[in-house]
XYZ file of C-alpha atoms in Angstrom:
778
model
C -0.045 -0.063 0.053
C 1.180 3.592 -0.757
C 2.502 5.758 2.088
C 0.986 8.923 0.815
C -2.321 9.580 -1.159
C -2.009 8.977 -4.737
C -3.120 11.820 -6.979
C -5.783 11.139 -9.677
C -3.992 9.972 -12.921
C -4.806 11.963 -15.975
C -6.121 10.184 -19.128
C -4.381 12.455 -21.449
C -2.874 10.626 -24.457
C 0.953 10.295 -24.379
C 3.237 11.772 -26.872
C 3.597 9.319 -29.716
C 7.312 8.008 -29.952
C 7.909 6.048 -32.953
C 11.377 4.756 -32.240
C 14.502 5.727 -30.060
C 18.409 5.646 -30.486
C 20.182 5.107 -27.207
C 23.181 7.441 -26.813
C 25.630 7.076 -23.913
C 26.174 10.858 -23.505
C 29.178 11.165 -21.171
C 32.464 13.310 -20.758
C 34.245 12.377 -24.029
C 31.061 12.294 -25.919
C 29.137 15.280 -24.673
C 25.892 17.150 -25.612
C 27.562 18.934 -28.583
C 28.835 15.699 -29.840
C 25.258 14.097 -29.441
C 23.965 17.145 -31.268
C 26.224 16.168 -34.020
C 24.357 12.960 -34.696
C 21.017 14.362 -35.324
C 21.068 14.389 -39.097
C 22.295 10.652 -39.021
C 19.626 9.630 -36.637
C 16.993 11.212 -38.846
C 18.424 9.498 -41.789
C 18.435 6.372 -39.827
C 14.643 6.648 -39.551
C 14.428 7.002 -35.454
C 12.006 9.694 -34.296
C 13.690 10.291 -30.716
C 17.095 10.481 -29.291
C 17.229 8.646 -26.162
C 19.894 9.948 -23.768
C 21.803 8.782 -20.688
C 21.112 10.884 -17.581
C 21.980 14.447 -18.191
C 21.691 15.979 -14.700
C 25.045 16.865 -12.648
C 26.738 13.701 -11.868
C 29.743 12.541 -9.649
C 32.950 14.488 -11.287
C 34.262 12.059 -13.782
C 31.208 9.726 -13.988
C 31.106 7.712 -17.260
C 27.387 6.850 -16.882
C 25.454 9.713 -15.142
C 23.579 7.258 -12.734
C 25.289 9.034 -9.642
C 23.419 12.281 -9.873
C 24.833 14.739 -7.443
C 22.795 17.749 -8.031
C 19.256 17.756 -9.546
C 19.290 21.514 -10.279
C 21.338 21.489 -13.109
C 22.756 19.737 -16.404
C 26.119 18.240 -15.927
C 28.766 20.723 -16.652
C 30.985 17.899 -17.895
C 28.360 17.381 -20.718
C 28.247 20.956 -21.689
C 25.661 22.179 -18.992
C 22.605 24.046 -19.870
C 24.036 25.713 -22.956
C 24.969 22.418 -24.259
C 21.709 20.984 -23.765
C 19.854 23.993 -25.418
C 22.240 23.544 -28.441
C 21.277 19.902 -28.604
C 17.520 20.627 -28.198
C 17.777 23.129 -31.225
C 19.823 20.447 -33.297
C 17.009 17.850 -32.533
C 14.245 20.255 -33.510
C 15.936 21.250 -36.555
C 16.257 17.490 -37.550
C 12.655 16.708 -36.740
C 13.557 14.591 -33.745
C 12.413 14.608 -30.165
C 14.133 13.799 -26.843
C 13.661 10.965 -24.272
C 15.653 11.552 -20.995
C 16.747 9.055 -18.425
C 16.155 9.739 -14.905
C 17.353 8.292 -11.660
C 14.844 8.698 -8.721
C 16.178 5.965 -6.395
C 19.593 7.048 -5.572
C 22.364 9.612 -5.613
C 26.028 9.614 -5.802
C 27.860 10.114 -2.565
C 31.266 8.886 -3.391
C 32.494 12.592 -3.421
C 30.423 14.204 -0.773
C 31.689 17.701 -1.708
C 30.099 17.345 -4.964
C 26.534 16.654 -3.588
C 25.300 19.716 -1.658
C 22.594 17.806 -0.091
C 24.557 15.045 1.329
C 27.491 17.334 2.306
C 24.847 19.168 4.547
C 23.651 16.009 5.996
C 27.137 15.121 6.929
C 27.782 18.554 8.451
C 24.500 19.006 10.302
C 23.079 15.541 10.960
C 19.520 15.161 11.756
C 19.256 18.915 12.042
C 20.127 19.184 8.210
C 17.264 20.542 5.945
C 18.061 17.689 3.804
C 18.052 14.828 6.406
C 14.608 13.648 5.360
C 15.828 13.250 1.631
C 17.814 10.055 2.731
C 16.725 6.792 4.151
C 19.000 6.850 7.078
C 18.586 4.996 10.262
C 19.408 7.812 12.681
C 18.339 5.736 15.743
C 21.391 3.316 15.378
C 23.797 6.281 15.949
C 26.035 8.208 13.671
C 25.935 7.844 9.936
C 28.332 5.183 8.940
C 30.605 5.836 5.829
C 32.746 2.777 4.604
C 35.996 4.447 3.184
C 38.670 3.412 5.298
C 41.319 0.908 4.632
C 40.793 -2.348 6.246
C 43.787 -1.857 8.847
C 43.322 -0.904 12.612
C 45.435 2.178 12.181
C 43.409 3.610 9.315
C 42.247 6.573 11.278
C 45.868 7.679 11.785
C 45.840 9.024 8.227
C 43.175 11.618 8.919
C 44.084 15.108 8.492
C 42.244 18.529 9.091
C 42.826 20.728 5.929
C 41.180 24.014 5.154
C 38.300 23.472 7.585
C 37.684 19.787 6.332
C 38.335 16.447 7.393
C 40.536 14.490 4.878
C 41.226 10.824 4.371
C 43.610 10.562 1.465
C 41.472 11.680 -1.550
C 38.310 11.883 0.526
C 36.910 15.025 1.808
C 34.277 15.429 4.779
C 32.683 18.517 6.220
C 33.229 19.477 9.932
C 30.372 20.365 11.995
C 30.114 23.880 13.471
C 32.331 24.204 16.642
C 33.751 20.744 16.546
C 37.100 21.329 14.777
C 39.361 21.852 17.670
C 41.950 19.013 18.686
C 43.623 16.197 16.811
C 41.851 14.866 13.507
C 40.770 11.748 15.506
C 39.257 13.820 18.150
C 37.464 16.088 15.423
C 36.234 12.838 13.625
C 34.807 11.540 17.106
C 32.511 14.555 17.211
C 30.950 14.434 13.775
C 27.624 13.231 12.807
C 29.208 10.480 10.670
C 31.666 7.851 11.534
C 34.340 6.595 9.056
C 34.566 2.899 9.175
C 36.464 0.138 7.024
C 35.132 -0.536 3.638
C 34.754 -4.144 4.604
C 32.016 -3.459 7.452
C 29.993 -1.487 4.729
C 27.825 -4.591 3.709
C 27.021 -5.398 7.318
C 26.786 -2.278 9.117
C 25.635 0.733 7.012
C 22.951 2.898 8.425
C 21.626 4.279 5.131
C 19.868 2.537 2.277
C 21.801 2.060 -0.931
C 21.381 1.024 -4.543
C 21.909 -2.823 -4.239
C 25.164 -3.151 -2.473
C 26.803 0.131 -3.868
C 27.837 2.185 -0.920
C 28.592 5.281 -3.036
C 24.851 5.402 -4.069
C 22.506 6.568 -1.308
C 18.903 5.683 -1.570
C 16.444 8.715 -1.947
C 13.053 9.200 -0.300
C 11.143 10.301 -3.277
C 8.146 9.135 -1.491
C 8.190 12.519 0.284
C 6.556 15.210 -2.026
C 9.048 17.629 -1.055
C 11.910 15.484 -2.150
C 9.940 14.587 -5.323
C 9.437 18.384 -6.108
C 13.101 19.059 -5.446
C 14.644 16.362 -7.578
C 12.288 16.413 -10.544
C 11.775 20.145 -11.118
C 14.638 20.650 -13.573
C 13.547 17.464 -15.712
C 9.967 18.357 -15.542
C 10.779 21.955 -16.639
C 12.070 20.502 -19.925
C 8.913 18.451 -20.221
C 6.711 21.380 -19.790
C 8.712 23.396 -22.222
C 8.268 20.751 -24.883
C 11.979 19.989 -24.781
C 11.588 16.355 -23.689
C 8.876 14.075 -25.038
C 9.513 11.021 -23.025
C 11.035 9.818 -19.493
C 12.725 6.552 -18.928
C 12.707 5.787 -15.165
C 15.490 3.942 -13.737
C 15.222 1.165 -11.228
C 11.648 1.845 -9.845
C 11.687 -1.522 -7.788
C 14.158 0.391 -5.479
C 11.571 2.701 -4.415
C 9.391 2.570 -1.186
C 6.316 3.163 -3.472
C 6.715 2.782 -7.026
C 3.135 2.903 -7.830
C 2.659 6.054 -5.955
C 5.785 7.593 -7.441
C 4.694 6.789 -10.877
C 1.177 8.190 -10.250
C 2.680 11.550 -8.973
C 5.187 11.595 -12.125
C 2.270 10.982 -14.556
C 0.315 14.098 -13.169
C 3.379 16.117 -13.399
C 4.058 14.846 -17.040
C 0.582 13.936 -18.359
C 1.467 13.636 -22.085
C 5.034 12.281 -21.672
C 5.828 8.855 -23.052
C 6.952 7.129 -19.706
C 8.632 3.921 -19.438
C 10.137 2.023 -16.371
C 13.261 -0.207 -16.075
C 11.014 -2.894 -14.665
C 12.679 -6.549 -14.888
C 9.796 -8.971 -15.318
C 10.378 -12.637 -14.595
C 9.209 -15.326 -16.924
C 5.503 -15.216 -17.085
C 4.958 -12.089 -14.901
C 2.761 -9.247 -15.793
C 3.716 -5.486 -15.537
C 1.690 -3.969 -12.913
C -1.291 -1.738 -13.942
C 0.776 1.471 -13.665
C 0.180 4.725 -15.296
C 2.887 4.228 -17.742
C 3.373 3.306 -21.387
C 5.532 0.177 -20.587
C 8.958 -1.221 -19.683
C 12.340 -0.580 -21.128
C 12.108 -3.786 -23.189
C 13.888 -6.698 -21.499
C 10.720 -8.860 -21.721
C 10.725 -8.202 -25.512
C 14.421 -8.964 -25.691
C 14.017 -12.303 -24.094
C 10.976 -13.275 -26.415
C 12.618 -11.909 -29.744
C 16.149 -13.579 -28.966
C 14.578 -16.738 -27.749
C 13.043 -17.457 -31.210
C 16.451 -18.431 -32.710
C 17.311 -20.763 -30.042
C 16.497 -24.394 -30.727
C 14.530 -25.902 -27.756
C 15.310 -29.415 -28.723
C 19.012 -28.848 -27.614
C 18.149 -28.364 -24.034
C 18.946 -31.913 -23.011
C 22.189 -32.024 -24.687
C 23.329 -28.783 -23.138
C 22.244 -30.089 -19.644
C 24.326 -33.293 -20.170
C 27.185 -31.397 -21.402
C 27.243 -28.993 -18.354
C 27.026 -32.026 -16.078
C 29.960 -33.669 -17.647
C 32.128 -30.752 -17.764
C 31.545 -29.405 -14.196
C 31.276 -33.055 -12.731
C 27.893 -32.549 -11.152
C 24.243 -31.624 -11.990
C 23.332 -27.999 -11.450
C 19.630 -27.117 -10.696
C 19.015 -23.537 -11.726
C 16.222 -23.394 -8.938
C 18.712 -24.325 -6.256
C 21.646 -22.262 -7.533
C 19.596 -18.993 -7.535
C 18.112 -19.894 -4.226
C 21.854 -20.030 -2.910
C 23.053 -17.000 -4.642
C 20.110 -15.028 -3.575
C 20.502 -16.230 0.097
C 24.210 -15.067 -0.045
C 23.079 -11.699 -1.357
C 20.788 -11.191 1.258
C 23.020 -12.359 4.089
C 26.364 -10.946 2.830
C 26.160 -8.150 0.377
C 22.813 -6.882 1.925
C 23.451 -7.861 5.310
C 23.083 -4.161 6.661
C 19.566 -3.952 4.973
C 18.628 -7.291 6.402
C 19.547 -6.256 9.908
C 17.486 -3.235 9.537
C 14.431 -5.216 8.609
C 14.836 -7.604 11.336
C 14.979 -4.820 13.839
C 11.342 -4.166 12.812
C 10.026 -7.515 14.434
C 11.484 -6.769 17.878
C 9.224 -9.539 19.514
C 11.326 -12.247 17.458
C 14.975 -13.298 18.269
C 17.095 -11.262 15.946
C 18.949 -14.061 14.209
C 15.834 -15.823 13.658
C 14.221 -12.926 12.112
C 17.076 -12.406 9.758
C 17.283 -15.906 8.877
C 13.437 -16.136 8.068
C 13.636 -12.722 6.050
C 16.529 -13.888 4.230
C 14.907 -17.296 3.161
C 11.729 -15.531 2.222
C 13.862 -13.022 -0.061
C 15.910 -15.962 -1.423
C 12.568 -17.634 -2.374
C 10.708 -14.738 -3.571
C 9.982 -15.667 -7.352
C 9.931 -12.204 -8.910
C 11.838 -8.966 -7.981
C 9.300 -7.621 -5.697
C 5.431 -8.145 -5.310
C 2.786 -5.570 -6.174
C -0.880 -5.688 -5.569
C -2.848 -7.931 -6.361
C -0.297 -10.507 -7.322
C 2.080 -9.657 -4.601
C 0.143 -11.730 -2.082
C 0.460 -14.752 -4.448
C 4.161 -14.144 -4.717
C 4.593 -13.973 -0.725
C 2.544 -17.058 -0.431
C 4.802 -18.836 -2.897
C 7.968 -17.662 -1.054
C 6.455 -18.652 2.111
C 5.862 -22.104 0.978
C 9.158 -22.533 -0.585
C 10.929 -21.282 2.525
C 9.201 -23.569 4.682
C 10.102 -26.566 2.659
C 13.867 -25.477 2.826
C 13.873 -24.604 6.429
C 11.266 -26.360 8.351
C 13.111 -25.397 11.595
C 11.901 -21.880 10.938
C 8.182 -22.527 10.751
C 7.048 -20.422 13.527
C 9.236 -17.462 12.757
C 8.350 -17.715 9.045
C 4.716 -17.566 9.942
C 5.282 -14.681 12.296
C 7.253 -12.540 9.765
C 4.862 -13.385 6.807
C 1.988 -12.167 8.981
C 3.651 -8.727 9.312
C 4.424 -8.662 5.434
C 0.835 -9.166 4.797
C -0.098 -6.389 6.892
C 0.009 -3.272 4.691
C 0.440 -1.063 7.594
C 3.351 -2.509 8.888
C 6.687 -0.884 8.138
C 8.223 -4.183 7.342
C 5.668 -4.614 4.617
C 6.873 -1.452 3.016
C 10.566 -2.211 3.253
C 10.520 -5.793 2.517
C 10.019 -5.306 -1.339
C 13.086 -2.998 -1.533
C 14.962 -5.912 -0.259
C 13.690 -8.509 -2.474
C 14.501 -6.568 -5.689
C 18.076 -6.018 -4.618
C 18.361 -9.714 -3.618
C 17.271 -10.619 -7.033
C 19.529 -8.333 -8.964
C 22.472 -9.162 -7.112
C 21.940 -12.773 -6.439
C 20.742 -13.696 -10.069
C 21.947 -11.207 -12.664
C 25.217 -10.212 -10.894
C 26.110 -13.583 -9.587
C 24.171 -16.716 -10.739
C 24.547 -15.628 -14.613
C 28.329 -15.914 -13.968
C 27.960 -19.365 -12.404
C 25.398 -21.038 -14.575
C 27.315 -21.912 -17.675
C 24.832 -24.479 -19.380
C 24.075 -22.246 -22.255
C 24.972 -18.497 -21.657
C 22.911 -16.975 -24.605
C 20.211 -17.344 -22.184
C 21.915 -15.570 -19.278
C 20.455 -12.291 -19.965
C 18.671 -9.441 -17.934
C 15.114 -10.048 -18.218
C 15.785 -13.651 -19.477
C 14.969 -17.033 -18.084
C 18.052 -19.299 -18.373
C 15.863 -22.324 -17.324
C 13.495 -21.697 -20.227
C 15.518 -23.056 -23.283
C 14.210 -21.030 -26.236
C 10.892 -19.542 -27.350
C 8.781 -21.417 -29.872
C 6.990 -19.232 -32.498
C 3.665 -19.922 -30.957
C 4.748 -18.738 -27.760
C 6.314 -15.644 -29.173
C 2.961 -14.967 -31.264
C 0.986 -15.182 -28.151
C 3.492 -12.635 -26.257
C 3.316 -10.207 -29.020
C -0.322 -10.306 -29.332
C -1.005 -9.530 -25.749
C 1.549 -6.827 -26.117
C -0.190 -5.193 -28.868
C -3.471 -5.141 -26.910
C -2.027 -4.118 -23.444
C 1.124 -2.305 -23.873
C 1.500 -1.130 -27.458
C 3.876 1.628 -26.612
C 6.188 -0.292 -24.352
C 9.733 -0.202 -25.519
C 11.532 -3.221 -27.254
C 15.308 -3.758 -27.094
C 18.115 -6.112 -27.859
C 20.999 -4.497 -26.411
C 21.514 -1.801 -23.383
C 24.254 -0.710 -21.230
C 23.134 -3.478 -18.734
C 23.079 -6.512 -20.966
C 25.634 -9.293 -20.233
C 26.551 -9.583 -23.889
C 25.651 -7.669 -26.986
C 22.840 -8.887 -29.270
C 25.108 -10.060 -32.103
C 27.110 -12.151 -29.481
C 24.015 -13.882 -28.252
C 22.671 -14.384 -31.815
C 26.116 -16.284 -32.755
C 25.784 -18.224 -29.495
C 22.366 -19.183 -30.419
C 23.917 -21.132 -33.348
C 25.437 -23.587 -30.859
C 21.879 -24.809 -29.954
C 21.778 -26.177 -33.621
C 25.097 -28.178 -33.192
C 25.181 -29.302 -29.593
C 27.248 -32.449 -30.103
C 29.805 -30.523 -32.257
C 30.054 -28.094 -29.569
C 30.432 -30.501 -26.922
C 33.306 -32.260 -28.675
C 35.080 -28.960 -29.467
C 34.704 -27.211 -25.976
C 35.748 -30.583 -24.097
C 38.888 -30.819 -26.192
C 39.797 -27.132 -25.554
C 39.057 -27.512 -21.863
C 41.199 -30.627 -21.656
C 44.078 -29.036 -23.353
C 43.922 -25.721 -21.495
C 42.330 -26.577 -18.105
C 41.004 -24.199 -15.677
C 40.473 -25.015 -12.004
C 37.017 -23.682 -12.229
C 35.365 -25.884 -15.165
C 32.014 -23.967 -14.917
C 33.701 -20.654 -15.380
C 35.993 -22.098 -18.075
C 32.721 -23.277 -20.040
C 31.214 -19.741 -19.758
C 34.568 -18.280 -20.993
C 34.815 -20.597 -23.928
C 31.232 -19.733 -25.043
C 31.856 -16.061 -24.618
C 35.052 -16.202 -26.651
C 33.479 -17.909 -29.525
C 30.342 -15.517 -29.332
C 32.544 -12.497 -29.691
C 35.550 -13.577 -31.710
C 37.701 -12.000 -32.917
C 37.878 -9.731 -29.839
C 40.842 -7.635 -28.712
C 42.941 -9.372 -26.110
C 42.582 -6.611 -23.512
C 38.991 -6.506 -23.783
C 38.621 -10.323 -23.202
C 40.906 -9.990 -20.163
C 38.905 -7.150 -18.754
C 35.815 -9.365 -19.163
C 36.974 -12.421 -17.424
C 38.299 -10.500 -14.360
C 34.906 -8.787 -14.091
C 32.791 -11.974 -14.697
C 34.920 -14.224 -12.417
C 34.658 -11.860 -9.480
C 30.987 -11.525 -10.038
C 30.535 -15.321 -9.998
C 32.205 -15.294 -6.553
C 33.259 -18.909 -6.873
C 37.203 -18.914 -7.477
C 37.756 -15.278 -6.868
C 35.698 -12.203 -5.739
C 35.739 -8.454 -5.556
C 35.955 -8.447 -1.836
C 38.797 -11.110 -1.810
C 40.621 -11.524 -5.106
C 42.426 -15.075 -5.530
C 45.262 -13.679 -7.335
C 46.686 -17.086 -8.111
C 43.459 -18.229 -9.714
C 43.142 -15.016 -11.559
C 46.716 -15.313 -12.992
C 45.617 -18.884 -14.199
C 42.635 -17.381 -15.735
C 44.571 -14.669 -17.617
C 47.104 -17.218 -18.697
C 44.138 -19.244 -20.288
C 43.175 -15.937 -22.140
C 46.623 -15.417 -23.497
C 47.022 -18.999 -24.653
C 43.681 -18.411 -26.934
C 45.917 -15.840 -28.773
C 49.456 -17.059 -28.242
C 49.164 -20.853 -28.775
C 49.076 -21.047 -32.732
C 47.133 -24.416 -32.746
C 44.533 -23.234 -30.236
C 44.187 -19.793 -31.811
C 43.594 -21.385 -35.203
C 40.950 -23.695 -33.970
C 38.963 -21.030 -32.275
C 39.162 -18.883 -35.083
C 37.905 -21.467 -37.438
C 35.080 -22.537 -35.376
C 33.865 -18.793 -34.745
C 34.114 -18.527 -38.672
C 32.218 -21.604 -38.990
C 29.221 -20.413 -37.045
C 29.494 -16.746 -37.959
C 27.156 -16.790 -41.166
C 24.451 -18.652 -39.181
C 24.936 -15.987 -36.399
C 24.480 -13.242 -39.011
C 21.231 -14.698 -39.985
C 20.084 -14.843 -36.587
C 21.297 -11.094 -35.899
C 19.247 -10.048 -38.837
C 16.216 -12.136 -37.816
C 16.038 -10.924 -34.325
C 16.771 -7.377 -35.117
C 13.908 -7.333 -37.578
C 11.481 -9.016 -35.050
C 12.512 -6.513 -32.527
C 12.092 -3.528 -34.735
C 8.745 -4.615 -36.301
C 6.965 -6.340 -33.237
C 4.420 -4.477 -31.156
C 6.174 -1.513 -29.080
C 8.514 1.263 -29.497
C 11.940 -0.140 -30.844
C 15.130 1.151 -29.511
C 18.498 0.749 -30.972
C 21.402 0.857 -28.703
C 24.345 2.892 -30.038
C 26.434 1.323 -32.610
C 24.364 -1.787 -32.821
C 22.884 -0.933 -36.308
C 26.181 -2.761 -37.610
C 27.580 -6.040 -36.361
C 28.990 -5.488 -32.865
C 30.535 -7.838 -30.122
C 30.319 -5.897 -27.066
C 30.413 -7.831 -23.744
C 29.243 -6.436 -20.342
C 29.699 -2.987 -19.122
C 32.092 -1.164 -19.507
C 32.922 -2.958 -22.790
C 29.349 -2.008 -24.084
C 29.960 1.711 -23.505
C 32.931 1.898 -25.816
C 32.962 4.645 -28.363
C 31.137 4.206 -31.620
C 32.345 5.082 -35.081
C 29.550 6.998 -36.331
C 31.555 8.134 -39.425
C 31.638 4.628 -40.760
C 27.868 4.266 -40.152
C 27.198 7.624 -41.903
C 29.172 6.531 -45.012
C 27.490 3.086 -45.201
C 23.907 4.698 -44.789
C 24.850 6.969 -47.658
C 26.153 3.934 -49.934
C 22.670 2.268 -49.136
C 20.576 5.160 -49.935
C 22.612 5.542 -53.136
C 21.155 2.138 -54.095
C 24.030 -0.445 -52.921
C 22.532 -3.779 -51.656
C 25.310 -5.379 -49.653
C 26.171 -9.120 -49.124
C 25.169 -10.217 -45.496
C 28.811 -10.365 -44.540
C 29.637 -6.803 -45.722
C 30.702 -5.018 -42.651
C 27.411 -5.224 -41.123
C 25.731 -3.061 -43.793
C 23.098 -5.520 -44.211
C 22.173 -5.045 -40.511
C 22.036 -1.362 -41.159
C 19.759 -1.962 -44.209
C 17.559 -3.715 -42.050
C 17.573 -1.202 -39.350
C 17.158 1.882 -41.529
C 14.357 0.482 -43.780
C 12.470 -0.956 -40.893
C 12.562 2.363 -38.823
C 11.906 4.511 -41.777
C 8.799 2.571 -42.669
C 7.647 2.741 -39.094
C 8.176 6.375 -39.130
C 6.598 7.329 -42.593
C 3.828 4.726 -42.436
C 2.769 4.152 -38.799
C -0.700 2.961 -39.936
C 0.972 -0.126 -41.074
C 2.124 -1.336 -37.651
C -1.290 -0.820 -35.788
C -2.160 -4.472 -35.383
C -0.718 -7.871 -34.981
C -1.602 -11.205 -36.799
C 0.779 -14.318 -37.212
C 1.479 -15.312 -40.746
C 2.004 -19.023 -40.892
C 4.606 -20.433 -43.401
C 3.365 -23.724 -45.002
C 5.481 -26.681 -46.217
C 8.314 -28.834 -45.041
C 10.237 -25.974 -43.692
C 7.310 -23.949 -42.123
C 8.755 -24.088 -38.572
C 11.913 -22.338 -39.881
C 9.985 -19.139 -40.456
C 8.504 -16.538 -38.086
C 6.379 -14.078 -39.864
C 3.697 -11.590 -38.710
C 1.545 -8.987 -40.268
C 1.621 -5.654 -38.211
C -1.559 -4.313 -40.110
C -0.101 -4.002 -43.516
C 3.659 -4.465 -42.969
C 4.519 -7.990 -42.811
C 7.982 -9.060 -41.071
C 9.466 -12.472 -42.063
C 12.670 -13.851 -40.521
C 14.586 -17.292 -40.696
C 14.871 -19.551 -37.646
C 17.558 -22.246 -36.959
C 19.333 -21.742 -40.418
C 21.839 -24.613 -39.894
C 19.076 -27.350 -39.323
C 17.243 -25.544 -42.312
C 20.321 -26.138 -44.425
C 20.675 -29.697 -43.351
C 17.113 -30.378 -44.133
C 17.496 -29.161 -47.901
C 16.342 -25.628 -47.489
C 13.022 -24.050 -47.940
C 12.026 -26.389 -50.692
C 8.146 -25.850 -51.371
C 7.559 -23.739 -48.311
C 5.347 -20.992 -48.942
C 3.975 -17.774 -47.186
C 0.392 -16.549 -47.579
C 0.386 -12.773 -49.016
C -2.226 -10.043 -49.341
C -4.155 -9.902 -52.502
C -2.382 -6.717 -53.472
C 1.174 -6.488 -54.613
C 3.910 -5.999 -51.844
C 7.552 -4.748 -51.985
C 10.307 -6.018 -49.930
C 11.926 -3.103 -48.253
C 15.324 -4.647 -48.381
C 15.648 -5.713 -51.915
C 12.955 -3.490 -53.485
C 11.635 -6.551 -55.170
C 7.686 -6.492 -55.957
C 5.754 -9.728 -55.174
C 2.048 -10.481 -56.106
C -0.142 -13.459 -55.950
C -1.548 -15.212 -52.928
C 1.240 -17.704 -52.084
C 5.086 -16.867 -52.197
C 7.738 -19.225 -52.292
C 10.111 -18.775 -49.344
C 13.255 -19.635 -51.127
C 12.453 -16.904 -53.673
C 11.581 -14.431 -50.848
C 14.548 -14.920 -48.814
C 17.043 -15.583 -51.526
C 18.930 -12.588 -50.957
C 18.576 -12.070 -47.144
C 17.356 -14.294 -44.440
C 14.735 -11.659 -43.702
C 12.157 -9.770 -45.418
C 9.958 -6.597 -44.574
C 6.795 -6.583 -47.048
C 4.687 -3.399 -47.386
C 1.914 -2.592 -49.821
C 3.577 -1.454 -53.050
C 1.264 1.375 -53.477
C 2.213 2.915 -49.952
C 5.973 2.338 -50.658
C 5.653 4.247 -53.864
C 3.558 6.963 -52.174
C 6.383 7.404 -49.420
C 9.086 7.549 -51.999
């Protein structure tokens, strides 16, 4: 239940956003550089630029999600003047703007950069900003985990220019407390500096997940909402922003109430939320236009994975690791680890809300419930069912906690109890840290499915399931975003598309990877399997990028090494394995040859899933650079600079009549992206419905096709199996009675039945539009 009355939600229609292009605006690629893209984006066919957060962030921030001052545009991006120049460039190109906002947390890594946080450190509970932050003042001083993990760390404190300094860290000194030694000054402050190792267990403020440098905001307080949203809403009111992307609403105390207030403040804005939905979960009935598209990513990408290979990959995983791994048990354990270690401070704060129970029992029960919770967090009315599922599973796993689980669950069912308001903030963080940031790096059965919003336990998406998903989406959330890549995806879309090919040759892959792992062993075989899959999916990849990836991925897995306690011996072994991939001539040649062998089918999958994502119901987003082939891995790899000059040149060549081969530098993908986006922009009425279009004949299962209300998208599934079975043969597709033109080849077709080998003879995809509408647009 909400903590504050929710205002009435306006029914005004939202601004129409046809498609978006995500740009990582950052120092080094600022607002002026972004303004320079507007003509290219307009030519590409998008209708709106979709920017990373623009408000003032921690100095040097590469991403902008650590806002420190909501009153102004980040000066490192060009400030307000730069924003105005970008807005003028967008308007001149006929484009709109969608902005990314971060309501859940602010950056506190550099306290002096955040005026509100600095004032809280200086004045404590008397600060005018004390209510901005979710601080447990009853536990004493505000704990800041910045010290080295040594008993004499405080000896390095200094008082300099009226501030307390610890190496590069600066902190304010409360009025009248600056006399004496640095230790004495420190002991009089409203905050206490502690070892970084104590942070996860002892912090007295809510964070973003387990990131102590990001402090949670109390936007449920109307005054905090107003202060932190005034600048963004000023842009919306002025017509300088058409849409808002809301970062991490699950972290808020009352997401539904927050979104209702935001909708009232921006009644006509296109509003999407970064809500991660689990398999089969529905988006709550919020006053928004939809999600940021991870549900669509899972559905579109899953079409190109062969479900028949699941048994083979399960057997391979068991053989390589020496034991059978249950996804259900693995994620339970990683979520329990997250709750009891990374989020121990948050867990303790919740346990204190049931003082009638022994503290350790309350902690254990809450952790078990969070580990068993089936979704990120529960919302009415489904939340009661999710809690019941968690209670049942927790009782099965911990029968010794039956009485405590019953008592805790009773509090969680009471909407007026503080525990019921705070527990959902924990379950979302537990899911994110336990599954996305840990289990996805331990579960190596088939890593193409290990993706945000995905479900690795569900092996592929049959066409009938996809069509049901898309048809419901068209009715309920027609303006929800679709995507294939974001700054949070674990692997880029083309890497996943190539890995999907492995599902068509599971036995060959099993032989190949088992041989490599035997010749170049690693002490952690599960991680070795993940590494070999990732290398094959991204090859050729620069050596330093793969080194960076394996260090991050292995520490996230937290099996053989970790962020808190790196095992340098294991990491040396891991980096040596990466070097062998490049330096061992035989191994390098085999890896290169195998990647080359599966790449053409990977390209087919890439074009297919891209067309499906761009043409299916929703507002399609293109992540920067992905209009060509790209082999990005996890952040920060997927934030690398993009060569837009190459893309401009290729687009100009395409517009000059060039029709590239599929393998030509990704130009075929650029063709698919530009022609699909242009048709959506110029003829939106052709994308106003949804109807599956069956392919008939011996290879019918290898096609996925749908009619959006005049525009028909056709893509090839499982291309290797198709080739082994003799190709399309006599498979046909039903066409409308009027002539249609393929937007990729320019060929015109007429008649009621079309042979698939004729339609897909040039590219493995086609986008058909009524010929008269194409001629009118031209």
